[in-house]
Coordinates of C-alpha atoms (C1' of nucleotides) in Angstrom, one line a residue:
Chain A
M1 CA 29.6 87.0 -37.3
N2 CA 33.0 87.2 -39.0
D3 CA 33.7 89.7 -37.1
I4 CA 33.6 87.8 -33.6
P5 CA 36.9 86.3 -32.6
Q6 CA 36.9 82.9 -33.0
H7 CA 37.8 81.7 -29.3
I8 CA 34.5 83.3 -28.4
L9 CA 32.6 81.6 -31.2
A10 CA 33.9 79.0 -30.0
E11 CA 33.3 79.1 -26.2
A12 CA 29.5 80.3 -27.2
Q13 CA 29.0 77.4 -28.6
R14 CA 30.3 75.1 -25.8
Q15 CA 28.4 76.7 -23.2
H16 CA 25.4 76.7 -26.1
D17 CA 24.9 73.0 -26.0
I18 CA 25.0 71.9 -22.3
L19 CA 22.5 74.8 -22.2
S20 CA 20.3 73.6 -24.6
R21 CA 19.6 70.1 -23.1
G22 CA 16.5 68.7 -22.8
T23 CA 14.9 72.5 -23.6
A24 CA 11.9 72.3 -25.9
E25 CA 12.0 75.6 -27.6
I26 CA 14.3 78.9 -27.8
L27 CA 12.3 81.5 -29.0
G28 CA 13.1 84.7 -30.2
G29 CA 17.0 86.5 -31.3
E30 CA 17.8 84.4 -34.1
K31 CA 19.6 84.9 -36.9
D32 CA 22.7 84.4 -39.0
G33 CA 21.2 80.4 -38.6
K34 CA 21.8 80.3 -34.9
D35 CA 18.9 80.7 -31.7
G36 CA 19.4 83.6 -29.7
L37 CA 20.4 81.6 -27.3
F38 CA 23.9 81.5 -29.2
W39 CA 23.9 85.5 -29.6
K40 CA 23.2 86.3 -26.1
L41 CA 26.5 84.2 -25.2
V42 CA 28.9 85.5 -27.3
K43 CA 27.5 89.4 -26.3
S44 CA 28.1 88.3 -22.7
L45 CA 31.5 86.7 -23.7
Q46 CA 32.1 90.0 -25.6
N47 CA 31.2 91.8 -22.9
E48 CA 32.7 90.0 -20.4
T49 CA 28.9 90.3 -18.4
P50 CA 27.1 87.4 -17.1
L51 CA 23.5 87.1 -18.5
K52 CA 21.4 87.4 -16.4
V53 CA 18.7 84.5 -16.1
K54 CA 14.8 85.1 -15.3
F55 CA 12.6 82.0 -13.8
G56 CA 8.9 82.8 -12.1
M57 CA 7.7 80.6 -9.1
D58 CA 5.1 80.9 -7.7
P59 CA 4.7 80.1 -3.4
T60 CA 0.6 78.5 -4.2
A61 CA 2.2 75.3 -3.4
P62 CA 5.0 74.9 -1.1
D63 CA 5.9 71.2 -1.9
I64 CA 8.0 70.5 -5.3
H65 CA 8.3 67.4 -7.0
L66 CA 11.2 66.6 -9.9
G67 CA 9.1 68.0 -12.5
H68 CA 9.8 71.6 -10.7
T69 CA 13.5 71.3 -10.7
V70 CA 13.9 70.7 -14.8
V71 CA 13.4 74.2 -15.3
L72 CA 15.8 74.7 -11.9
T73 CA 18.3 72.1 -13.4
L74 CA 19.1 74.5 -16.5
L75 CA 19.2 76.9 -14.3
R76 CA 21.8 75.9 -12.5
R77 CA 23.6 74.7 -15.5
F78 CA 23.6 78.2 -15.8
Q79 CA 25.2 79.1 -12.9
D80 CA 27.8 76.9 -13.4
L81 CA 28.9 78.7 -16.4
G82 CA 29.1 81.8 -14.3
H83 CA 25.8 83.5 -15.1
V84 CA 23.4 85.1 -12.8
A85 CA 20.2 82.9 -12.0
M86 CA 17.6 85.0 -11.1
P87 CA 14.9 83.3 -9.4
L88 CA 11.5 86.1 -9.3
I89 CA 9.1 85.1 -6.4
G90 CA 5.5 86.2 -7.4
D91 CA 4.5 87.4 -4.1
Y92 CA 2.6 90.4 -5.4
T93 CA 0.7 88.6 -8.4
C94 CA -0.4 85.7 -6.2
R95 CA -1.9 87.5 -4.0
I96 CA -4.0 88.3 -6.5
G97 CA -4.6 84.4 -8.0
D98 CA -3.7 83.5 -11.5
P99 CA -5.6 81.9 -14.0
S100 CA -2.9 78.7 -14.8
G101 CA -5.1 76.5 -13.1
R102 CA -6.0 76.4 -16.6
N103 CA -9.8 76.2 -15.9
K104 CA -10.4 77.7 -12.7
T105 CA -9.5 80.7 -10.8
R106 CA -7.4 80.8 -7.7
P107 CA -8.1 81.6 -5.0
P108 CA -5.6 84.2 -3.6
L109 CA -3.3 83.9 -0.7
T110 CA -2.8 86.1 2.2
G111 CA 0.4 87.4 2.9
E112 CA 1.3 84.7 6.3
E113 CA 0.7 81.7 3.4
I114 CA 2.5 83.1 0.9
D115 CA 5.4 84.2 3.2
A116 CA 5.3 80.2 4.9
N117 CA 5.7 78.8 1.0
A118 CA 7.8 80.9 -0.4
K119 CA 10.6 79.4 2.7
T120 CA 9.5 76.3 2.3
Y121 CA 10.3 76.4 -1.0
F122 CA 14.2 77.6 -1.3
E123 CA 14.8 74.9 1.5
Q124 CA 13.7 72.9 -1.6
A125 CA 14.6 74.5 -4.7
F126 CA 18.9 75.5 -3.3
K127 CA 18.8 71.2 -2.8
V128 CA 19.2 72.0 -6.3
L129 CA 20.6 75.7 -7.2
S130 CA 23.6 76.7 -6.0
K131 CA 23.5 79.6 -3.1
D132 CA 26.8 81.5 -4.9
E133 CA 26.1 85.2 -4.1
K134 CA 28.0 86.2 -7.4
T135 CA 26.0 83.8 -10.2
L136 CA 22.6 84.4 -7.2
D137 CA 20.1 87.8 -7.1
L138 CA 17.2 86.9 -5.9
R139 CA 13.8 88.6 -6.4
Y140 CA 10.0 89.6 -5.3
N141 CA 8.1 91.4 -8.1
G142 CA 6.5 92.8 -5.5
E143 CA 9.6 95.0 -5.5
W144 CA 8.3 97.1 -8.6
L145 CA 4.9 96.1 -8.8
K146 CA 3.4 97.8 -5.9
E147 CA 5.1 101.1 -6.9
L148 CA 2.6 101.3 -9.9
S149 CA 0.2 104.0 -9.9
F150 CA -3.4 103.4 -11.4
A151 CA -2.2 104.8 -14.2
D152 CA 0.8 103.0 -15.3
T153 CA -0.8 100.2 -15.0
I154 CA -3.2 101.8 -18.0
K155 CA -0.3 102.4 -20.0
L156 CA 1.3 99.6 -19.4
C157 CA -2.0 97.5 -20.8
A158 CA -2.1 99.9 -23.5
Q159 CA 1.2 98.3 -25.1
V160 CA -0.9 94.8 -25.6
T161 CA -4.3 94.2 -27.4
V162 CA -6.8 92.3 -26.1
A163 CA -6.6 89.9 -29.4
R164 CA -2.9 89.3 -28.3
I165 CA -4.1 88.4 -25.0
I166 CA -6.7 85.9 -25.3
E167 CA -5.1 84.1 -28.0
R168 CA -3.7 82.4 -25.2
E169 CA -4.9 79.1 -25.6
D170 CA -5.9 78.4 -21.4
F171 CA -8.3 81.8 -22.7
T172 CA -9.8 80.5 -26.2
N173 CA -10.5 77.4 -24.6
R174 CA -12.6 79.0 -21.9
L175 CA -14.9 81.9 -23.5
Q176 CA -15.6 79.2 -26.1
N177 CA -16.8 76.8 -23.0
N178 CA -18.2 79.9 -21.5
V179 CA -16.5 79.4 -18.1
P180 CA -15.8 82.8 -17.2
I181 CA -12.9 84.8 -17.2
S182 CA -12.4 87.5 -14.6
M183 CA -10.4 91.1 -15.9
H184 CA -7.9 91.1 -13.2
E185 CA -6.6 87.0 -15.2
L186 CA -6.3 88.8 -18.5
L187 CA -3.9 91.4 -16.7
Y188 CA -1.4 88.7 -15.4
P189 CA 0.1 87.9 -17.8
I190 CA 1.0 91.6 -18.5
M191 CA 1.7 91.3 -14.8
Q192 CA 4.3 88.7 -15.1
G193 CA 5.8 90.3 -18.4
Y194 CA 7.1 93.4 -16.2
D195 CA 8.4 91.7 -14.3
S196 CA 11.3 90.8 -17.0
V197 CA 11.1 94.5 -17.7
A198 CA 11.2 95.9 -14.2
M199 CA 14.7 92.7 -14.3
E200 CA 16.3 93.5 -17.6
C201 CA 17.1 90.0 -17.8
D202 CA 18.5 89.0 -21.4
I203 CA 16.9 84.9 -21.0
E204 CA 13.8 83.9 -19.2
L205 CA 12.8 80.3 -18.3
G206 CA 9.5 78.1 -18.3
G207 CA 8.1 75.3 -18.6
T208 CA 6.4 74.8 -21.7
D209 CA 3.1 76.3 -20.3
Q210 CA 4.8 79.2 -19.1
T211 CA 5.2 80.0 -23.4
F212 CA 2.8 82.7 -23.6
N213 CA 3.4 84.8 -20.5
C214 CA 7.3 84.5 -20.8
L215 CA 7.3 86.2 -24.3
M216 CA 4.4 89.0 -23.1
G217 CA 7.8 90.3 -21.5
R218 CA 9.4 90.0 -24.8
H219 CA 6.3 92.5 -26.1
L220 CA 7.4 94.2 -23.2
M221 CA 10.6 94.5 -23.4
Q222 CA 10.6 95.5 -27.2
V223 CA 8.0 98.0 -27.4
R224 CA 10.3 99.6 -24.6
Q225 CA 13.9 99.3 -26.9
M226 CA 14.9 97.2 -24.5
N227 CA 17.2 94.4 -25.6
P228 CA 14.4 91.7 -25.1
Q229 CA 14.9 88.6 -23.2
I230 CA 14.6 85.4 -24.8
V231 CA 12.6 82.6 -23.6
I232 CA 14.1 78.4 -23.1
T233 CA 10.9 76.6 -22.5
M234 CA 11.9 72.8 -20.8
P235 CA 9.5 70.4 -21.3
L236 CA 7.4 69.2 -18.4
L237 CA 8.2 65.8 -17.2
E238 CA 6.4 62.7 -17.3
G239 CA 5.6 61.5 -13.6
T240 CA 5.9 58.2 -12.5
D241 CA 3.1 56.3 -14.8
G242 CA 5.4 57.5 -18.1
V243 CA 2.5 58.8 -19.5
E244 CA 0.7 62.0 -18.3
K245 CA 2.6 65.1 -17.1
M246 CA 4.3 64.8 -13.4
S247 CA 2.3 66.1 -10.7
K248 CA 0.7 65.8 -7.1
S249 CA -3.3 65.2 -8.1
K250 CA -2.1 62.5 -10.8
N251 CA 0.1 60.9 -7.9
N252 CA 2.4 60.6 -10.5
Y253 CA 5.2 62.3 -8.6
I254 CA 8.6 62.1 -7.1
G255 CA 8.3 65.0 -4.3
V256 CA 12.0 65.8 -3.5
H257 CA 10.7 65.4 0.1
D258 CA 10.5 61.7 -0.8
E259 CA 12.5 59.7 2.0
P260 CA 15.0 57.9 0.2
N261 CA 13.5 54.8 -0.2
D262 CA 11.1 56.2 -1.1
M263 CA 12.5 58.0 -3.9
F264 CA 14.7 55.3 -5.3
G265 CA 12.1 53.3 -5.5
K266 CA 9.5 55.6 -7.3
V267 CA 12.6 56.1 -9.7
M268 CA 12.8 52.6 -10.3
S269 CA 9.2 52.1 -10.6
I270 CA 8.7 54.5 -14.1
P271 CA 9.3 52.7 -17.4
D272 CA 12.1 51.9 -19.2
N273 CA 11.0 54.1 -22.0
I274 CA 11.5 57.4 -20.6
M275 CA 15.0 56.6 -18.5
N276 CA 16.7 58.6 -20.5
R277 CA 14.3 61.6 -20.4
Y278 CA 14.5 61.7 -16.7
F279 CA 18.5 61.6 -17.4
E280 CA 18.2 64.3 -19.8
L281 CA 16.4 66.8 -18.2
L282 CA 18.1 65.9 -14.7
T283 CA 21.2 65.0 -14.4
D284 CA 24.5 65.9 -16.3
V285 CA 25.1 62.4 -16.9
P286 CA 26.0 62.1 -21.3
L287 CA 23.1 60.4 -22.2
D288 CA 26.0 57.3 -24.3
S289 CA 27.7 56.5 -20.9
L290 CA 24.6 55.5 -19.9
P291 CA 25.1 51.3 -18.4
E292 CA 23.6 48.9 -21.1
H293 CA 21.3 46.9 -18.9
P294 CA 18.0 49.2 -18.1
M295 CA 18.3 48.2 -14.5
D296 CA 21.7 49.7 -14.1
A297 CA 21.1 52.1 -15.9
K298 CA 18.3 53.4 -13.8
K299 CA 19.8 52.1 -10.2
M300 CA 22.2 54.8 -11.4
L301 CA 18.9 56.9 -11.6
G302 CA 17.9 56.7 -8.6
R303 CA 21.7 57.4 -7.0
I304 CA 21.8 60.3 -8.6
I305 CA 18.7 61.5 -7.8
V306 CA 18.7 60.3 -3.8
E307 CA 22.7 61.9 -3.9
R308 CA 20.8 65.1 -5.0
F309 CA 18.3 65.9 -1.9
H310 CA 19.3 63.4 0.4
H311 CA 23.2 62.7 0.6
T312 CA 25.9 60.1 -1.1
D313 CA 25.2 57.8 2.0
A314 CA 22.1 57.2 1.2
A315 CA 21.6 56.9 -1.6
Q316 CA 23.7 53.9 -1.4
E317 CA 21.9 52.6 1.9
A318 CA 18.9 53.4 -0.9
Q319 CA 19.9 50.9 -3.1
T320 CA 20.5 48.3 -1.3
D321 CA 17.3 48.3 0.6
F322 CA 15.5 48.0 -2.5
E323 CA 17.5 44.8 -3.9
T324 CA 17.4 43.0 -0.7
R325 CA 13.5 44.2 -0.5
F326 CA 13.0 43.7 -4.0
S327 CA 14.7 41.7 -6.0
Q328 CA 16.1 39.4 -3.0
R329 CA 13.3 39.0 -1.3
E330 CA 14.0 39.3 2.2
V331 CA 14.6 41.1 5.0
P332 CA 16.5 44.3 4.9
Q333 CA 19.2 45.2 7.7
N334 CA 17.9 49.0 9.1
L335 CA 13.6 48.3 10.2
P336 CA 11.9 50.7 11.9
E337 CA 11.5 49.3 14.7
K338 CA 8.6 49.5 16.9
T339 CA 7.4 48.5 20.9
I340 CA 4.1 47.6 21.5
T341 CA 3.6 48.6 25.4
E342 CA -0.1 49.5 24.7
N343 CA -2.4 45.7 26.1
L344 CA -2.8 44.5 21.9
S345 CA -1.9 41.1 20.8
G346 CA -4.6 40.2 18.5
I347 CA -2.6 40.7 14.6
L348 CA -5.6 42.6 13.2
E349 CA -5.1 44.8 16.0
V350 CA -1.3 45.2 15.9
I351 CA -1.9 46.3 11.7
V352 CA -3.9 49.1 12.7
H353 CA -2.1 49.9 14.9
V354 CA 1.6 50.8 13.4
G355 CA -0.7 51.8 10.8
F356 CA -0.7 49.0 8.0
A357 CA -3.6 48.8 7.7
E358 CA -6.6 51.8 7.8
S359 CA -9.4 49.8 10.1
N360 CA -9.4 45.8 11.2
S361 CA -11.6 44.7 7.7
K362 CA -8.5 46.0 5.4
A363 CA -6.1 44.4 7.7
R364 CA -8.3 41.0 7.6
Q365 CA -8.5 41.1 4.0
L366 CA -4.2 41.8 3.5
I367 CA -4.6 38.3 5.4
K368 CA -7.1 36.7 3.4
Q369 CA -5.2 37.6 0.2
N370 CA -1.1 36.1 2.2
A371 CA 0.1 39.1 2.7
V372 CA 1.2 39.2 5.8
K373 CA 4.9 38.0 7.3
V374 CA 5.6 37.6 10.7
D375 CA 9.2 36.5 10.7
G376 CA 9.1 35.4 7.4
T377 CA 6.2 33.2 7.7
T378 CA 2.9 33.7 6.1
I379 CA -0.2 33.9 8.6
N380 CA -3.4 33.1 7.5
D381 CA -5.0 33.0 10.7
H382 CA -6.3 36.4 11.1
T383 CA -7.0 35.4 15.3
H384 CA -3.3 35.1 15.5
E385 CA -2.0 36.4 18.8
F386 CA 1.5 37.5 19.5
Q387 CA 3.5 36.8 23.0
S388 CA 4.2 39.3 25.7
G389 CA 7.8 39.4 25.5
Q390 CA 7.9 38.1 21.6
T391 CA 10.2 40.3 19.0
C392 CA 9.7 39.7 15.3
V393 CA 9.6 41.2 12.1
L394 CA 6.3 42.1 10.5
Q395 CA 5.0 42.2 7.0
V396 CA 2.8 43.1 5.4
G397 CA 3.2 43.9 1.3
R398 CA 6.5 44.1 0.2
R399 CA 6.6 47.9 1.4
Q400 CA 6.2 47.7 5.2
M401 CA 7.9 46.0 7.7
M402 CA 8.4 46.6 11.2
R403 CA 10.4 45.2 13.6
L404 CA 8.3 44.8 17.1
T405 CA 8.6 44.4 20.6
F406 CA 5.9 43.2 22.6
A407 CA 6.4 44.4 26.3
Chain B
rG1 C1' -34.4 88.7 -12.8
rG2 C1' -36.9 84.7 -15.9
rC3 C1' -36.8 79.5 -17.4
rG4 C1' -34.3 74.5 -17.0
rG5 C1' -30.1 70.6 -15.4
rG6 C1' -27.5 68.7 -12.1
rA7 C1' -25.2 66.7 -6.6
rU8 C1' -24.1 58.6 -6.0
rA9 C1' -18.5 55.5 -2.8
rC10 C1' -11.3 58.5 -3.3
rC11 C1' -12.7 60.2 -8.7
rG12 C1' -14.9 59.7 -13.0
rA13 C1' -20.2 57.4 -13.9
rA14 C1' -25.1 53.8 -14.2
rG15 C1' -28.6 52.7 -11.0
rC16 C1' -35.0 55.9 -10.8
rG17 C1' -40.0 51.8 -5.4
rG18 C1' -37.5 45.6 -2.8
rU19 C1' -32.9 40.9 -5.6
rC20 C1' -28.4 47.9 -3.9
rA21 C1' -22.7 48.2 1.0
rA22 C1' -24.9 50.0 -5.0
rA23 C1' -23.3 47.9 -12.2
rC24 C1' -18.9 49.5 -15.1
rG25 C1' -14.3 52.7 -15.8
rG26 C1' -10.1 54.9 -13.7
rG27 C1' -6.9 55.1 -9.5
rA28 C1' -5.0 52.3 -4.6
rC29 C1' -3.9 48.1 -2.4
rU30 C1' -2.9 42.5 -2.5
rG31 C1' -1.0 37.7 -5.2
rG32 C1' 2.0 36.0 -9.8
rC33 C1' 5.2 36.3 -13.1
rU34 C1' 9.4 39.7 -13.9
rG35 C1' 15.9 42.7 -13.8
rU36 C1' 12.1 46.4 -11.8
rA37 C1' 7.2 49.5 -6.8
rA38 C1' 7.8 48.6 -15.8
rA39 C1' 4.2 45.5 -18.8
rC40 C1' 0.9 41.6 -18.2
rC41 C1' -2.9 38.2 -15.4
rA42 C1' -6.2 37.5 -10.9
rG43 C1' -7.9 39.1 -6.3
rU44 C1' -9.6 43.2 -3.0
rU45 C1' -11.9 48.1 -2.3
rG46 C1' -17.3 51.0 3.9
rG47 C1' -17.1 49.6 9.4
rC48 C1' -18.0 46.2 13.0
rU49 C1' -16.8 41.7 19.0
rA50 C1' -19.2 38.8 11.4
rU51 C1' -22.6 33.3 7.0
rG52 C1' -24.9 38.4 10.5
rC53 C1' -25.6 43.1 12.3
rC54 C1' -24.3 48.9 11.6
rU55 C1' -23.6 53.2 8.3
rU56 C1' -23.6 55.5 3.5
rC57 C1' -25.5 58.1 -1.8
rG58 C1' -25.3 67.0 -1.1
rU59 C1' -29.2 68.5 4.1
rA60 C1' -33.3 68.5 6.5
rG61 C1' -38.1 66.5 6.7
rG62 C1' -42.1 63.3 4.8
rU63 C1' -44.7 59.8 1.7
rU64 C1' -44.8 53.3 2.3
rC65 C1' -45.1 47.2 4.7
rG66 C1' -39.6 48.7 2.3
rA67 C1' -36.6 54.6 -0.4
rA68 C1' -29.9 56.4 -3.5
rU69 C1' -34.9 56.0 -6.3
rC70 C1' -41.7 59.6 -5.0
rC71 C1' -42.8 64.1 -2.1
rU72 C1' -41.5 69.2 0.8
rA73 C1' -37.9 72.9 2.2
rC74 C1' -33.0 74.4 2.5
rU75 C1' -27.5 74.4 -0.2
rC76 C1' -24.7 73.8 -3.7
rC77 C1' -23.0 73.2 -8.7
rC78 C1' -24.5 73.9 -13.8
rG79 C1' -26.4 75.3 -18.8
rC80 C1' -30.0 78.9 -21.1
rC81 C1' -32.0 83.0 -21.9
rA82 C1' -32.2 88.9 -20.0

RNA sequence: GGCGGGAUACCGAAGCGGUCAAACGGGACUGGCUGUAAACCAGUUGGCUAUGCCUUCGUAGGUUCGAAUCCUACUCCCGCCA
C-alpha cells in the first residue's frame, strides 16, 4: 500500500464511497483491511483503464419495476465515474430455462419471445443507464456459449464439484423437499459463470439472490489463473407494502411503465420507515440532506422517480394532482374527458361503460358505499339518470374521476 | 410399473346430502380517520331487468324430492414404493 501514490488512494476511496452506497455485500479480493472494490479501483486508476462491470439480465419478464432498477442504479454510478457497464442479455441461457424461479423449472422461451422481451427490457433499462458509447458495452451470451462443443462443456463441468453446485440454497431446498431438479438446471450457474470468463470482467453486480451464481464466475476465472472478478450484491428492495420484496405477483411493485400520477401515488403509499431505503438505493440524494417532514421527503422521492422515468413536468403535475386529489379532496385539473355517444343515461351503466366498475352489481355496491359523486354531490340513488347534453364530473372513489359529456 | 392423496370463488383454505353464493385468512375495493393510496377502525368482495331469479365448487355423466358433498368414467397435480 505504501508504494501507491496518495492521490490514487484518495481518488479510489472517493469512488468507493459513491459506489458502496446501499450495497449488501462486496465479495472477494479483500486485502489490508480494504475490500476488493477498493483494490479494483486502485488498479484501474494506476493503469488508467476503466473497470468492466457485468450485470446479467434475463429477458424472461419484459416489464421491469423499481426493484430491478436498484442494480441498474449502481451500474449507472459506475458509468458516471467513467467505468464501462457491460449489461449482458442471457439470450442463450434463457432458451434453456433457468432455476432461479426458486422451486419451479421455468419453461424455455422461443427466439422471438426473447428478442421481443430484450427489446422492451432495453427501453426500460436505458431510462437508468447511460447510452454513452464510451461507458457501455452491451453483450449477448449466445455470442460465446453457442460456440462451445460438447467436449468443451464437459471440461467446463469438470472444474466444478457437485457438492459446490448443490450447496446453493435453492437446490438444497428442492432436494430436501423432493422437488425435481433437472440436470440442465445444475449447469445454469456454470454457464453464467462462464459468461464472466468470456467477458473478462472486473466486477459483477447482482441482487443478493444472485450471490451464488456470481461467485461461480469468480471461481471459474480463478481456475484459469485470470484476475478474478469481485462480486457486489445489492439488497432486494421492499415493495410498497414495506414488508415483502417488490414483485409483480405480490402486486406491491412500482413499474417503470406506470403513469406519472400512479407512480407518484404509489411512492406516497410506501410506509415512512422504508423511505430512506428507497432514497439510498434509487437516488443519489445524500441521506442527511432530506427534508425533515416525512411527507415532504416522500414527495421529493416521488418527484425524483417520476422525473427519471417520465420528465420533469410530469413529476410536478403528478405532485399537484396528488395534492388536490388526496390532500385537499378536490377535483384536479386535467381530468380525462369522454363523450358518451351511446344511448346510456342510467348511472350504473355509465359507471360500467367508462370502466370504473366491472359490473352493474359492483357499481350498485359502490353507490351504497357513498363512493359515487357527480359534480361533487354524493349519489345515493342507483336509478339516477343523466340528461343528454349534460356535462359533469363523475367520481368513483378518490382515484377514479372523469369529465363526461352526454351527446 | 404398484399403492395412496388431492382438484372449492383473485390466492390459501374449511365444508363431505338440504339451513351453501359456500366459514376463516390474505389480497382487492369503499368509507372513517390522517401529512399519506401508511397505520388503525368499519363495511363490501359471482351475475341480473333484484326482498326474487340465474350461474358457480377440475370435466362429463348418474343416484336422489334435493349434491360442493354419494356413485361411475375422464383429465390434471402430488406423495410413497420400484
